[in-house]
Short mmCIF file of C-alpha atoms in Angstrom, two decimals:
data_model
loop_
_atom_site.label_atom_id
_atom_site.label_comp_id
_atom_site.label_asym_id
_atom_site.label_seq_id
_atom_site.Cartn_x
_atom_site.Cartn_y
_atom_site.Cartn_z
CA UNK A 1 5.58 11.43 -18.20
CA UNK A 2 7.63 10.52 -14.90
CA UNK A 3 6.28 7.62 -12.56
CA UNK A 4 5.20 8.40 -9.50
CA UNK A 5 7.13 6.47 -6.46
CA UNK A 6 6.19 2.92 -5.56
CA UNK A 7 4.78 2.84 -2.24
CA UNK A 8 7.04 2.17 0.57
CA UNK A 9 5.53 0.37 4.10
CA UNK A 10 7.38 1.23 7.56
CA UNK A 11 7.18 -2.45 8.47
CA UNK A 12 9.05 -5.15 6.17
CA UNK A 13 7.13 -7.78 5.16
CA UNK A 14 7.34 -10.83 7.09
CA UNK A 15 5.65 -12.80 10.12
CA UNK A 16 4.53 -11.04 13.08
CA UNK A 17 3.36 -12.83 16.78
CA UNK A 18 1.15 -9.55 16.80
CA UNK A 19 -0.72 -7.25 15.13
CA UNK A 20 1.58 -4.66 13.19
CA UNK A 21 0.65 -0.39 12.63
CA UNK A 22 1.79 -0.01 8.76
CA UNK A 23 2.52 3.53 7.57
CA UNK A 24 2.99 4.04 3.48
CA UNK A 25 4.68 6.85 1.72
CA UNK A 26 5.28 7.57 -1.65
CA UNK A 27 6.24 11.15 -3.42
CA UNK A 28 5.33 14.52 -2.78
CA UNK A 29 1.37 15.34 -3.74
CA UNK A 30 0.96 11.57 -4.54
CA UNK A 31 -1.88 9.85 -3.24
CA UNK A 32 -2.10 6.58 -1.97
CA UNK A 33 -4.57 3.60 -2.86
CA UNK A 34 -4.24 0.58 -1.08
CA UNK A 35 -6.22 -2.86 -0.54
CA UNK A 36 -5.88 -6.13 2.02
CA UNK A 37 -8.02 -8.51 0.11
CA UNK A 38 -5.52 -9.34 -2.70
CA UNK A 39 -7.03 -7.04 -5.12
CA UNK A 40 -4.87 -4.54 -7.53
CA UNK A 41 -5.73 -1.09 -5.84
CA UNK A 42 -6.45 2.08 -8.33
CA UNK A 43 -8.36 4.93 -7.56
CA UNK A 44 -11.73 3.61 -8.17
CA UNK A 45 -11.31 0.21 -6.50
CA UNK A 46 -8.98 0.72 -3.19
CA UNK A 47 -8.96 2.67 0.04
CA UNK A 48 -7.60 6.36 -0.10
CA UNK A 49 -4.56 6.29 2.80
CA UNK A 50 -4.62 8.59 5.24
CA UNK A 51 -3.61 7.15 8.43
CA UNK A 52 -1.41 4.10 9.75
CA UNK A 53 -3.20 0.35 8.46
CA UNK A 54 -3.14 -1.73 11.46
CA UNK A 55 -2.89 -5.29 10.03
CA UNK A 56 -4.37 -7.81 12.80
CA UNK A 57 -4.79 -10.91 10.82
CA UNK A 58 -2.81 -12.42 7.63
CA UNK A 59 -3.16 -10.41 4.52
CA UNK A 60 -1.26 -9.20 1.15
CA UNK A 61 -1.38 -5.26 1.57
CA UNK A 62 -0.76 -3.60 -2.07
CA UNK A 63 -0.69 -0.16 -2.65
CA UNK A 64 -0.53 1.89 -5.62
CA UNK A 65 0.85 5.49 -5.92
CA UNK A 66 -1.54 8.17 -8.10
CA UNK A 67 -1.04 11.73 -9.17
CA UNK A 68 -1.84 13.65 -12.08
CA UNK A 69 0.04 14.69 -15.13
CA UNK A 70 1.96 11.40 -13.84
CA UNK A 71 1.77 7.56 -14.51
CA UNK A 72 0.65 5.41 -11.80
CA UNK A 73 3.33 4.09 -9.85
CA UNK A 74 3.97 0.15 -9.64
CA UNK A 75 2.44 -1.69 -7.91
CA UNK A 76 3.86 -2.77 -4.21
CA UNK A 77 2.72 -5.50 -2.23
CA UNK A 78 3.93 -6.85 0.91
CA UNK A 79 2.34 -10.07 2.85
CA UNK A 80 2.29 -9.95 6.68
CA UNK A 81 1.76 -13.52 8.36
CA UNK A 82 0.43 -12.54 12.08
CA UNK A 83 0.67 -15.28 14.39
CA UNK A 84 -0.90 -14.12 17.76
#
């Protein structure tokens, strides 16, 4: 079976003075799982993305990439350091 896309994030990963608006896309029909509390995100333990993540305080946001008749994509994390 193919993979499904690993989870790309419209901000890089990095520190921020402020807080930052995170959008995540992956492939076509894919759906997105994704957690800020360190946790490895799946379907059953994750929050289905839908709209932009603003990210206000330090975290590690992962996000996993689901479809059927497909394997799970890897999983991505990036780590935002906000500042302000």
């Amino acid at each position: 079976k193919a993979r499904c896309a690993k989870p790309a994030a419209s901000v890089a990963a990095g520190t921020y003075a402020g807080t930052q608006s995170v959008t995540l896309t992956a492939g076509a029909g894919e759906t997105i799982y994704y957690t800020t509390n360190g946790t490895t995100p799946s379907a059953t333990n994750g929050t289905d993305y839908s709209s932009a993540i603003s990210i206000a305080a330090t975290c590690a946001l992962r996000a996993i990439a689901i479809k059927a008749e497909m394997n799970d994509s890897e999983v991505a994390t990036y780590e935002y350091i906000i500042t302000g």
